[in-house]
Short mmCIF file of C-alpha atoms in Angstrom, two decimals:
data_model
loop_
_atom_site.label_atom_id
_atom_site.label_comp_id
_atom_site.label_asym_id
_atom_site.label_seq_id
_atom_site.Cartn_x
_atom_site.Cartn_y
_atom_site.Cartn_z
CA UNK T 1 -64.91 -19.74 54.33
CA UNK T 2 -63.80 -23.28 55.90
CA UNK T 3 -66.37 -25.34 56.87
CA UNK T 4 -66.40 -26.47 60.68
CA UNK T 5 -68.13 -29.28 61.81
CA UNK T 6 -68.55 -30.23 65.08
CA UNK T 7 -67.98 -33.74 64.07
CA UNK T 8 -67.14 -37.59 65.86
CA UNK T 9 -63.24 -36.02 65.90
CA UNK T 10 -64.33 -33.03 67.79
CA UNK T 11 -66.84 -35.33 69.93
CA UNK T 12 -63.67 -38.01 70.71
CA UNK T 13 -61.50 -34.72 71.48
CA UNK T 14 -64.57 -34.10 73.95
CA UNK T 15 -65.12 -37.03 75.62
CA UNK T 16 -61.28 -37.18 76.47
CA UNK T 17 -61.23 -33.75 77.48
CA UNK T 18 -63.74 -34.67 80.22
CA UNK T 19 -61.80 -37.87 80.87
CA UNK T 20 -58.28 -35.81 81.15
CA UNK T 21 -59.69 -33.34 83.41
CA UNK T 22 -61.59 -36.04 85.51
CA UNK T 23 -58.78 -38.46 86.14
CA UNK T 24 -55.50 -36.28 86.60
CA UNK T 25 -54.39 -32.72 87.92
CA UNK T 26 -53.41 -30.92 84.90
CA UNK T 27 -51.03 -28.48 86.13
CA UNK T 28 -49.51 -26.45 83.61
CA UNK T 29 -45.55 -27.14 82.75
CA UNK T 30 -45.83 -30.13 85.00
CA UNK T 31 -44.72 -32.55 81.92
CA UNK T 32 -42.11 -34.59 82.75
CA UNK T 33 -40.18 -35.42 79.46
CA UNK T 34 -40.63 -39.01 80.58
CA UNK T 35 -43.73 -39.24 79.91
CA UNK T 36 -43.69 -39.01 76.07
CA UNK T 37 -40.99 -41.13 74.77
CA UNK T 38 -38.26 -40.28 72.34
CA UNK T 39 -37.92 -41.07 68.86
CA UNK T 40 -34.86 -42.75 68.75
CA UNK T 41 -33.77 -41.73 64.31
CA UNK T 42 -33.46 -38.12 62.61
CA UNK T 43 -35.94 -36.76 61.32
CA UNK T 44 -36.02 -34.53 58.48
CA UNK T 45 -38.74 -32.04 59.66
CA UNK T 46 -37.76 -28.62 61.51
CA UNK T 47 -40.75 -29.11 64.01
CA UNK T 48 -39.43 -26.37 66.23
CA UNK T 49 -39.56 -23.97 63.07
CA UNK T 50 -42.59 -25.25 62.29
CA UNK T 51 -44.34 -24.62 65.81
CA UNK T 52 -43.04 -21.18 65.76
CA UNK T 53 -44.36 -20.56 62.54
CA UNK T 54 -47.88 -22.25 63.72
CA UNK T 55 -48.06 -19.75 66.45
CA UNK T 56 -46.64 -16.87 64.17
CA UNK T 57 -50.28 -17.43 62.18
CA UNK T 58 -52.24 -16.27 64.83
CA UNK T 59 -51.21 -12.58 64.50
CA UNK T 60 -52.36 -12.50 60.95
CA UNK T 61 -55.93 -13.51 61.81
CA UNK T 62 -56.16 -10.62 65.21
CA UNK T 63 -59.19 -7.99 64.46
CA UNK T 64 -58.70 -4.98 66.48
CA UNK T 65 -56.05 -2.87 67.72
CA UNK T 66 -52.54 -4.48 67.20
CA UNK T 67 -49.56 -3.96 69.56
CA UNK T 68 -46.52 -2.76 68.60
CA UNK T 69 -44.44 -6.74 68.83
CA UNK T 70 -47.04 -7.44 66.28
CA UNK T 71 -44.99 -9.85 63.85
CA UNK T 72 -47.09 -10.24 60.92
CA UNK T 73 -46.26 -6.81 59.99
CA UNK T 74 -48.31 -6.41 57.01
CA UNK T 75 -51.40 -6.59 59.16
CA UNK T 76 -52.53 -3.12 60.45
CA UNK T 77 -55.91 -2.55 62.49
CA UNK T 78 -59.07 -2.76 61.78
CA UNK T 79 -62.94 -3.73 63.29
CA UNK T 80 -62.43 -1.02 65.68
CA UNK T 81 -65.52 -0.07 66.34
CA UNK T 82 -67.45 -3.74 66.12
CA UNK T 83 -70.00 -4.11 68.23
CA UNK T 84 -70.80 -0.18 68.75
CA UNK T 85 -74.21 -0.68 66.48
CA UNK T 86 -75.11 -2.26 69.88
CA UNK T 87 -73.15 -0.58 72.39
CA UNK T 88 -71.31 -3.54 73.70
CA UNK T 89 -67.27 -3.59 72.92
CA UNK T 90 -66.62 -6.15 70.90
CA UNK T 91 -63.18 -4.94 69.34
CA UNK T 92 -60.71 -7.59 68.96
CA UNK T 93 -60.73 -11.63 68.75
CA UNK T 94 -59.71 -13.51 65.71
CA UNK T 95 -61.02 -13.87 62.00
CA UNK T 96 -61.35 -17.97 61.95
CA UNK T 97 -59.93 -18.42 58.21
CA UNK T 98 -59.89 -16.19 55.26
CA UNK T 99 -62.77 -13.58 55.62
CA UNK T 100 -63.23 -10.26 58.00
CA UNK T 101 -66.63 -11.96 59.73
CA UNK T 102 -66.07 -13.04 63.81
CA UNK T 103 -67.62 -16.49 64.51
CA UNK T 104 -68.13 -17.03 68.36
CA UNK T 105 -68.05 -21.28 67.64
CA UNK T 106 -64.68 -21.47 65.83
CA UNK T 107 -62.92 -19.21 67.92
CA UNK T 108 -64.20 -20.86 71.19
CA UNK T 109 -62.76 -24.53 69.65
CA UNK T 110 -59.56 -22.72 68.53
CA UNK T 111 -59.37 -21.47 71.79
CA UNK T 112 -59.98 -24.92 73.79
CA UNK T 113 -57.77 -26.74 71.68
CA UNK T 114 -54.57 -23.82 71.90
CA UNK T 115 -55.19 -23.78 75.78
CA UNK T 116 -55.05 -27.94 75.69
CA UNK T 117 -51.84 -27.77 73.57
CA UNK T 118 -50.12 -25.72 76.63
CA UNK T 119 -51.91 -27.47 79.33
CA UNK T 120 -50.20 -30.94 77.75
CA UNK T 121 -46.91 -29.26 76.10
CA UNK T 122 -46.27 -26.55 77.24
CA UNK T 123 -43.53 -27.52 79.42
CA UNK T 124 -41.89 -28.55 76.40
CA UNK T 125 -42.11 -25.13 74.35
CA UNK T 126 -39.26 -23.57 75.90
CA UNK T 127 -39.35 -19.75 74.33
CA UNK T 128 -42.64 -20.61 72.31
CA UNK T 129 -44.79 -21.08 75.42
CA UNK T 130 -45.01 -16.91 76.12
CA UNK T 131 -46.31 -16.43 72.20
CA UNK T 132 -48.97 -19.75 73.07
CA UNK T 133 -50.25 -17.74 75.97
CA UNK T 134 -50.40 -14.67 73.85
CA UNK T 135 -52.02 -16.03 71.31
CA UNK T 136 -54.64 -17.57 73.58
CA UNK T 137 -55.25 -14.43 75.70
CA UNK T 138 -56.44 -12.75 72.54
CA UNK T 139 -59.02 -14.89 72.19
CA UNK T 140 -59.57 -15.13 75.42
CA UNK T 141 -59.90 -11.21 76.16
CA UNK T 142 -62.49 -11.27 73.22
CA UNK T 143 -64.02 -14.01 74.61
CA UNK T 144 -64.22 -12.03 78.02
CA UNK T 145 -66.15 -9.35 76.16
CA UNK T 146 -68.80 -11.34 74.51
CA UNK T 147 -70.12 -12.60 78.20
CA UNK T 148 -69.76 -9.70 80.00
CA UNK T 149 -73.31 -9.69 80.46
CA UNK T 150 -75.24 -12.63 82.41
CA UNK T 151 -77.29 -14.92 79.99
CA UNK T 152 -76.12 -13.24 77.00
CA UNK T 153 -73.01 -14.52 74.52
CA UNK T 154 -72.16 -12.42 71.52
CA UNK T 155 -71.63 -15.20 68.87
CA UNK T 156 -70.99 -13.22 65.51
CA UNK T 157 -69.96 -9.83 64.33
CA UNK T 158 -70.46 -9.74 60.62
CA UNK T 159 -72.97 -11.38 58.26
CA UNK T 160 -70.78 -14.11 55.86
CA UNK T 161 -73.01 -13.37 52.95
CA UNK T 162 -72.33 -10.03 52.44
CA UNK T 163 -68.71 -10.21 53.54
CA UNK T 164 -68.19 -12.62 50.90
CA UNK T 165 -69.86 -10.78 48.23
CA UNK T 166 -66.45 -8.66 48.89
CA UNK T 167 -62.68 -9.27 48.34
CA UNK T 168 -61.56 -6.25 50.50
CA UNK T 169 -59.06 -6.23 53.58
CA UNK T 170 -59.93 -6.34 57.03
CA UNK T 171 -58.34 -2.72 57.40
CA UNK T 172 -60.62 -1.82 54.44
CA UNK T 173 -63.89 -3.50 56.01
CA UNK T 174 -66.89 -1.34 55.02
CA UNK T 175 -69.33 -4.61 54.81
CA UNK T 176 -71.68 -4.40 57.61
CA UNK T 177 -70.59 -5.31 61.47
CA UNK T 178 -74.19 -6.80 62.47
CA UNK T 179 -73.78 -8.21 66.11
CA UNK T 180 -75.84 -11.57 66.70
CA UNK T 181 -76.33 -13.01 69.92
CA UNK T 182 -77.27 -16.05 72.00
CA UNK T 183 -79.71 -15.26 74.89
CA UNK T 184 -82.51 -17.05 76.61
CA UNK T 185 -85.08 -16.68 74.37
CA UNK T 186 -82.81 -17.59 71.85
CA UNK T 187 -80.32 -20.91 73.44
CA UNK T 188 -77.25 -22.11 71.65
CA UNK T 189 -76.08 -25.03 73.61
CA UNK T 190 -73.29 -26.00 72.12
CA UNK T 191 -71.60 -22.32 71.51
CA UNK T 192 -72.10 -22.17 74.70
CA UNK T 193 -70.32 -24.98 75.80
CA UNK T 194 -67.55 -24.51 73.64
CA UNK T 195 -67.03 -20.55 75.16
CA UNK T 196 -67.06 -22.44 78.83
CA UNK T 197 -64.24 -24.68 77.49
CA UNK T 198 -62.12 -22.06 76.25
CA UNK T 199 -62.53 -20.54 79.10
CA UNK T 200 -61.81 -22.91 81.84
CA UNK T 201 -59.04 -24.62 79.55
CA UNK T 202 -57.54 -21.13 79.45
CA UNK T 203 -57.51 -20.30 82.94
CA UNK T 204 -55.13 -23.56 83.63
CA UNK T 205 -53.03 -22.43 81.28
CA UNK T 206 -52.62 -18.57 83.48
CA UNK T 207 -52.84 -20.19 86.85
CA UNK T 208 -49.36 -20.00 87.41
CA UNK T 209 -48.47 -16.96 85.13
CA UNK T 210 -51.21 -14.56 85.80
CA UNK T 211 -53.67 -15.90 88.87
CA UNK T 212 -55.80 -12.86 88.76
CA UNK T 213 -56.53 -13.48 85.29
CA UNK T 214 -56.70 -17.25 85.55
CA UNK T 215 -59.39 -16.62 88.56
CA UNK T 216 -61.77 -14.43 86.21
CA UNK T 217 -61.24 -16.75 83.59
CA UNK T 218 -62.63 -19.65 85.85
CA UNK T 219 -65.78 -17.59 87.17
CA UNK T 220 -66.96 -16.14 83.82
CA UNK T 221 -66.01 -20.20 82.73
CA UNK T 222 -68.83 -21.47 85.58
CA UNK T 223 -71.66 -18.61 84.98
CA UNK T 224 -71.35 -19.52 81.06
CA UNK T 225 -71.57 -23.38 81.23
CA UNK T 226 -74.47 -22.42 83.97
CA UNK T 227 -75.65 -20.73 81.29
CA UNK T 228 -75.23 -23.34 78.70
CA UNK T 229 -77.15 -25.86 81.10
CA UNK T 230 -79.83 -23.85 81.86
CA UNK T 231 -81.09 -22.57 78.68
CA UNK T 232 -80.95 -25.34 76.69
CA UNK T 233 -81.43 -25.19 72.59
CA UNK T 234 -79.26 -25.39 69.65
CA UNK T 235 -76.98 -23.11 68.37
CA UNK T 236 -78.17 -23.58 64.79
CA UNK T 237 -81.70 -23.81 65.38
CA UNK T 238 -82.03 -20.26 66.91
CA UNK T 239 -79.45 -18.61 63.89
CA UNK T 240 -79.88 -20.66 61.32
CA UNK T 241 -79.88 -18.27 58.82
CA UNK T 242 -76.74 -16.73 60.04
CA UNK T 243 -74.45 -19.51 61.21
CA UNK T 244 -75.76 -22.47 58.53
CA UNK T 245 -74.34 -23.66 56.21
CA UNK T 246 -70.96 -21.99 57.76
CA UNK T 247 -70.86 -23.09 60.94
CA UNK T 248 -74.12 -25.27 61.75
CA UNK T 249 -73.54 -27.84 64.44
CA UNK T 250 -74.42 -30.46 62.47
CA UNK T 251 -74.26 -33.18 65.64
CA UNK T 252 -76.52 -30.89 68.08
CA UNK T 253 -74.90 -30.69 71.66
CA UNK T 254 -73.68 -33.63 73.39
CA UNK T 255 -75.67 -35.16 76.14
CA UNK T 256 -73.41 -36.25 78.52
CA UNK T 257 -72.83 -32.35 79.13
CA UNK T 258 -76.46 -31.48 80.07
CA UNK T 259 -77.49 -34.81 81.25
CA UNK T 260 -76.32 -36.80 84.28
CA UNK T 261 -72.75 -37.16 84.16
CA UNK T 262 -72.14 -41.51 83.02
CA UNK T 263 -69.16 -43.12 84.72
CA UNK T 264 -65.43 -42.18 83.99
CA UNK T 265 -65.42 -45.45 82.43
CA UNK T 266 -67.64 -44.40 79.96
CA UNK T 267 -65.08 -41.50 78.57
CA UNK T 268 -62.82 -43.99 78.43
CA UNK T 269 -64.96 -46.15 75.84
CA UNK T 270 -65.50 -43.48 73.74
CA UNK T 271 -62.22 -42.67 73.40
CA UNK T 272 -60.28 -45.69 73.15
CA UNK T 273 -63.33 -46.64 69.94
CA UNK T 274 -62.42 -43.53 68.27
CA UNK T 275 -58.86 -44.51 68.57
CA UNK T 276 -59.16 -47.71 67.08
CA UNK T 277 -61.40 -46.29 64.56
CA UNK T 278 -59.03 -44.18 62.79
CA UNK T 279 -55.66 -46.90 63.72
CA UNK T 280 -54.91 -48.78 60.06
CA UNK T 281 -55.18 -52.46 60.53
CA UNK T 282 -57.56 -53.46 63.12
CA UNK T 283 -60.70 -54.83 63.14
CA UNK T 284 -62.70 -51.59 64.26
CA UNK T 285 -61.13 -49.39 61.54
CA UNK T 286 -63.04 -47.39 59.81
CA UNK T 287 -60.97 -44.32 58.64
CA UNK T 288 -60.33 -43.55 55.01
CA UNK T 289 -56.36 -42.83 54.14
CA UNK T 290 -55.36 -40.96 50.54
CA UNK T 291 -52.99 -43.30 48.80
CA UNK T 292 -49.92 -41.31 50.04
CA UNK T 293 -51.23 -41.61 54.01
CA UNK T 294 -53.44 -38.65 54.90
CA UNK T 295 -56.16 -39.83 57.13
CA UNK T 296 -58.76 -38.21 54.81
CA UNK T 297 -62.50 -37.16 56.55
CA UNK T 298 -64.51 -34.95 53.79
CA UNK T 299 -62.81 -32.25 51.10
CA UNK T 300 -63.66 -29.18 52.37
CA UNK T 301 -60.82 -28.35 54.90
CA UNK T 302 -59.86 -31.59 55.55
CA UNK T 303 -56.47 -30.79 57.50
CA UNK T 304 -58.13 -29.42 60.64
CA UNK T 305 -59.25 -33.76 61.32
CA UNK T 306 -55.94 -34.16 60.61
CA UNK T 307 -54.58 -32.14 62.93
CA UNK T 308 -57.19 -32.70 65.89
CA UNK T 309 -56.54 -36.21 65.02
CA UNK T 310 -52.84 -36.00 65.45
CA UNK T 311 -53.20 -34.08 68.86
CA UNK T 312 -55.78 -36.65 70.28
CA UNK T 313 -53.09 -39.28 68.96
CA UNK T 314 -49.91 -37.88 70.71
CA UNK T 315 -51.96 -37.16 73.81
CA UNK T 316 -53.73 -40.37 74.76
CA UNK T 317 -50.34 -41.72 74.55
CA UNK T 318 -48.81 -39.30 76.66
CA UNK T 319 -51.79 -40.77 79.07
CA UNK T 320 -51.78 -44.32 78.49
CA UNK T 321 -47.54 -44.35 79.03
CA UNK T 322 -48.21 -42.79 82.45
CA UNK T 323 -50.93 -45.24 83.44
CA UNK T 324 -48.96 -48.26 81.97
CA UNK T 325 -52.15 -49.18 79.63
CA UNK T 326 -52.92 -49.95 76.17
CA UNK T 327 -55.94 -49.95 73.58
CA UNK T 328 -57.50 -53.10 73.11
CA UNK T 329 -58.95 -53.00 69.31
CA UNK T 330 -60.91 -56.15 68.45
CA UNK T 331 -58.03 -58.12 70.01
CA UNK T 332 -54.74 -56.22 68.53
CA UNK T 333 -53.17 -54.32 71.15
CA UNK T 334 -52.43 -50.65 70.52
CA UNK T 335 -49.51 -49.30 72.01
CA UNK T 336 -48.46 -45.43 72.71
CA UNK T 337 -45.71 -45.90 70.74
CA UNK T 338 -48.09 -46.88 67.27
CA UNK T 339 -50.21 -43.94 67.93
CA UNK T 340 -47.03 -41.73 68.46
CA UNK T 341 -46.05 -43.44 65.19
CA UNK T 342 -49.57 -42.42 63.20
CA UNK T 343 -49.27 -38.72 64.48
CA UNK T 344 -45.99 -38.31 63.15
CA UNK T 345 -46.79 -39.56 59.92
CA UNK T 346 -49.72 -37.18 59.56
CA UNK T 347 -47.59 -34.61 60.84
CA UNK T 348 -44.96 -35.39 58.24
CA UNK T 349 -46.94 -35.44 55.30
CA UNK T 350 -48.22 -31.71 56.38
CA UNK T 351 -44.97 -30.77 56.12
CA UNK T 352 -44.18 -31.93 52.90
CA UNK T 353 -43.67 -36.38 53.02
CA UNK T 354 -46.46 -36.42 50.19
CA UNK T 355 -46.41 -37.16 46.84
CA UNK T 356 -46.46 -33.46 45.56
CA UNK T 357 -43.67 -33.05 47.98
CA UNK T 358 -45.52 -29.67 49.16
CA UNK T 359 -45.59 -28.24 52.16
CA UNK T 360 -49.14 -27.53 53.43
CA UNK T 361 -48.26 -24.57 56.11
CA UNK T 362 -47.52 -21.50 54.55
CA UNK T 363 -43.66 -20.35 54.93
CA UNK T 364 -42.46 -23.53 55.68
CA UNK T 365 -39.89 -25.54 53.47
CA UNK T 366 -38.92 -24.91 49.85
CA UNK T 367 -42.54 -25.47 48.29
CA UNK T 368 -45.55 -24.64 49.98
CA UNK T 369 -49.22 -22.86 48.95
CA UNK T 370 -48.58 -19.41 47.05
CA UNK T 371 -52.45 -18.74 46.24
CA UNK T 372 -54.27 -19.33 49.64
CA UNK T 373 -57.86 -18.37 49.88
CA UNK T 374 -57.33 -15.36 52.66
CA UNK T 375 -58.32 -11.53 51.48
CA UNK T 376 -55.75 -9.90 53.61
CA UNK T 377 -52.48 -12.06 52.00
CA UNK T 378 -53.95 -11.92 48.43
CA UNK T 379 -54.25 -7.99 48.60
CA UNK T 380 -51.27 -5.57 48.49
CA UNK T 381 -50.60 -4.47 52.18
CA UNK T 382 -51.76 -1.52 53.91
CA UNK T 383 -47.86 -0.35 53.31
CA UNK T 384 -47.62 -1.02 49.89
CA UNK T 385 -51.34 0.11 48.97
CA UNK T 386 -52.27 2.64 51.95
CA UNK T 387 -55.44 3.79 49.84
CA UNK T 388 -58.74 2.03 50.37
CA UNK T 389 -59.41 -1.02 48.13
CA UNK T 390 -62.81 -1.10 47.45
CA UNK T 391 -65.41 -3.82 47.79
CA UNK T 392 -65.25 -6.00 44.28
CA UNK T 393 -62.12 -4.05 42.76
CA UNK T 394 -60.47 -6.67 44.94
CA UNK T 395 -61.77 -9.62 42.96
CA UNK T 396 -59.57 -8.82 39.64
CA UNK T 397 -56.58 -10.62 42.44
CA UNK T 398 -58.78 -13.14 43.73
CA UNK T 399 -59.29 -14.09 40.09
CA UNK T 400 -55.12 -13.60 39.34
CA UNK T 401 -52.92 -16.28 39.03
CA UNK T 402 -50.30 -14.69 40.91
CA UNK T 403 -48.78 -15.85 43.57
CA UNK T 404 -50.20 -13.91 47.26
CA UNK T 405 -48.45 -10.60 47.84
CA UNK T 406 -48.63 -11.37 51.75
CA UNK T 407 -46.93 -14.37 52.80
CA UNK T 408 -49.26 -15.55 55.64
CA UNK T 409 -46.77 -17.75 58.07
CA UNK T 410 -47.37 -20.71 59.22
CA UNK T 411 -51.16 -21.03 58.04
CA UNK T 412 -52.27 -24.75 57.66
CA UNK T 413 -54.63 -24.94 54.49
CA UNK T 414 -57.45 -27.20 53.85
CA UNK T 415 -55.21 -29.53 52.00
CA UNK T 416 -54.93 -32.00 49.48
CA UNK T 417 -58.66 -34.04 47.85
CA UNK T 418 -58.69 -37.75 48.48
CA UNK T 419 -56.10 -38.48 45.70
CA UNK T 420 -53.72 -36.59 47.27
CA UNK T 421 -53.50 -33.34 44.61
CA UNK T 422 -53.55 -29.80 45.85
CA UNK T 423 -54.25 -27.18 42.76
CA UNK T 424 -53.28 -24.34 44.73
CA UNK T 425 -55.87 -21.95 43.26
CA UNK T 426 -57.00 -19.06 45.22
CA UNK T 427 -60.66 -19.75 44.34
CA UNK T 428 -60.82 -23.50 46.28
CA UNK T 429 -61.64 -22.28 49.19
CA UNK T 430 -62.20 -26.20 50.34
CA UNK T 431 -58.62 -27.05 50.16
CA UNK T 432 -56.78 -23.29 49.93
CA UNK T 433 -58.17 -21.64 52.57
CA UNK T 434 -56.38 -21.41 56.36
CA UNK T 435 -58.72 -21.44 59.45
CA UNK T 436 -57.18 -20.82 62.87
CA UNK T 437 -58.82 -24.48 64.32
CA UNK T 438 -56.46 -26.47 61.94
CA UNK T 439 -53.56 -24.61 63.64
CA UNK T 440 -55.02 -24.35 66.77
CA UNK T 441 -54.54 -28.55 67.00
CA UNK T 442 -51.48 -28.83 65.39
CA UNK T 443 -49.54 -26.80 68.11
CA UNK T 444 -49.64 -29.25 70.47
CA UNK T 445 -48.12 -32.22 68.48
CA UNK T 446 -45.57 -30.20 66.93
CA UNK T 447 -44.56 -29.13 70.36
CA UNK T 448 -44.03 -32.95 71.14
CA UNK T 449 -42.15 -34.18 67.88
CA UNK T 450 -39.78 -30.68 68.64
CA UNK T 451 -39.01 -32.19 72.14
CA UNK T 452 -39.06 -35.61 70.91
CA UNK T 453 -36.14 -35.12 68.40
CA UNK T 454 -34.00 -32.98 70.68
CA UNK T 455 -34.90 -29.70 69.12
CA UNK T 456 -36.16 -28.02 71.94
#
């Protein structure tokens, strides 16, 4: 279980969402190549392998029913009957990292930030934009089901305690499927608000492709955030017991979003100090770095500020090139091009510039994490193993040293701690374990670095 917090990352990804959507017509494949620069050198990364493999992880973490072009082929289904206890359908969606338990916040943010990669770079994903959308209309079909009803958002399906008392596969699932809801009697602001983003964020990216979808995507996007508004309350106040410590919103729901809405020039503040917070070398800095480069925020999953980092990076520039602007820090003048220049580099040392030389996404390069924290690659597949695996007779793997049967492509770990070493053991869940929001931000920039160095 990766923790997700809803931290001053995801609050600067926020405010500029609201300041994107505000100041320009995002129209989807409308990026003119222009717009982004080029890097002029080689570079020694396969982005364009790399964002296929970033989109490939998706179909390892669907619950439900799998179609036949499923890729991930050791993956069979499973949670088909989740959300019967309660008679509401709540059969398919994502697991958010290595467990079989379906958290509403996670997959909402995941969600939001896949839809924002397309909405910025999609014209640039050539024959990876059609797997983007595909991997955002699972969530977003799931995400369809959970507010089919007015005033009511099914948040979780599975209780984390007891599904970690068990090392089982998701085919195998026999911990309970306990639905938990958000009504209101019982608020949750900021889930709330996150589902609304998906959903609206998704419905640009189907406007062209699908406009009956796109349209139903928009309405049940309005009656949610009407929703959100109305009944107003945290998320972890009402479930604490349930969502905390996993996925508390430890920052409570942002006021400008049920408040009255502050200038445009207010967005812009916010975002151009978290910028210059996390830029090396000026006077507002306040980001920590490991000694090989990785901007470094907390241990447990670190990689998914370093990849909502990244994405913020790459796409302010995009907008500040258009508008012909830069970020004034304390007096040193930020340019596109240096943030451009601090994605990459964050980017890079993912994919293996580090001093362990290591790849952190699964399947890519010569040396990447063999003992991720995820049930369903640690345990023998459904093909190899078709009889059940039972509850705990799963842990004498979790406790092995060998390498995961199940190659889980393109999963983005937690990463390396703050001096840049990686253990790869299956039982650090804080920097072995994959989580579908650190690749749900990474798309995006590795989208733009393809493009950028003429490999797309």
């Amino acid at each position: 279980m990766a923790f997700f917090y809803l931290s001053s990352t995801k609050l600067a990804i926020a405010a500029l969402l609201v300041l994107l959507f505000f100041t320009t017509s995002l129209v989807l494949c409308s990026v003119h190549p222009g717009h982004h620069g080029r890097h002029p050198h080689f570079s020694s990364h396969n982005y364009r392998d790399a964002l296929t493999k970033s989109i490939i992880f998706f179909e390892g973490q669907r619950s439900g029913k799998l179609p036949p072009n499923q890729r991930i082929t050791w993956r069979r289904d499973s949670a088909l009957s989740d959300g019967s206890a309660v008679h509401v359908d709540l059969v398919g969606g994502y697991y958010d990292a290595g467990d079989n338990v379906k958290f509403g916040f996670p997959m909402a943010f995941t969600t939001t930030m896949l839809s924002w990669s397309v909405i910025e770079f999609g014209g640039l994903m050539k024959g990876e934009l059609q797997n983007a959308r595909q991997a955002i209309r699972w969530a977003t079909d799931y995400l369809l089901k959970t507010t089919a009803y007015p005033d009511t958002i099914y948040v979780q399906v599975g209780e984390a305690v007891s599904d970690h008392a068990c090392w089982e596969r998701p085919e195998d699932m026999d911990t309970p499927r306990n639905v938990f809801k958000i009504d209101k009697n019982t608020p949750g602001t900021e889930v709330a608000a996150e589902t609304a983003a998906a959903l609206a964020s998704a419905s640009l990216v189907f406007r062209k492709s699908d406009p009956t979808y796109s349209k139903l995507l928009a309405r049940r996007a309005i009656r949610v955030f009407q929703f959100a508004d109305k009944y107003r309350g945290s998320y972890s106040d009402g479930l604490k017991n349930i969502v905390c410590p996993f996925y508390c919103s430890y920052s409570g729901y942002q006021a400008f979003l049920v408040q009255k809405l502050q200038s445009l020039h207010d967005y812009k503040s916010h975002a151009d100090d978290y910028i210059c917070s996390v830029i090396p070398g000026t006077p507002m800095s306040q980001a920590q770095y490991t000694p090989g480069g990785l901007l470094f925020t907390m241990s447990d999953s670190n990689m998914q500020y370093v990849t909502s980092t990244s994405f913020l990076l790459v796409t302010y520039a995009k907008y500040l090139t258009s508008a012909h602007m830069v970020v004034n820090c304390g007096g040193i003048l930020v340019t596109p091009k240096m943030l451009r220049n601090v994605a990459k580099k964050q980017v890079d040392y993912l994919l293996g510039d580090n001093p362990l030389k290591m790849s952190y996404m699964v399947g890519y390069g010569a040396r990447y994490p063999e003992r991720i924290h995820h049930r369903g690659s640690s345990l023998p597949s459904m093909l190899v193993h078709p009889t059940k695996i039972q509850c705990s007779s799963g842990f004498s793997m979790y406790n092995s040293q060998n390498p995961n049967p199940n190659i889980l492509v393109g999963a983005v770990v937690g990463g390396p701690d703050q001096h840049d070493d990686f253990p790869d053991q299956r039982s650090d869940y804080e920097q072995s374990e994959p989580a579908t929001y650190i690749n749900a931000a990474l798309v995006g920039s590795l989208a733009y670095l393809a493009h950028s160095f003429g490999q797309l």
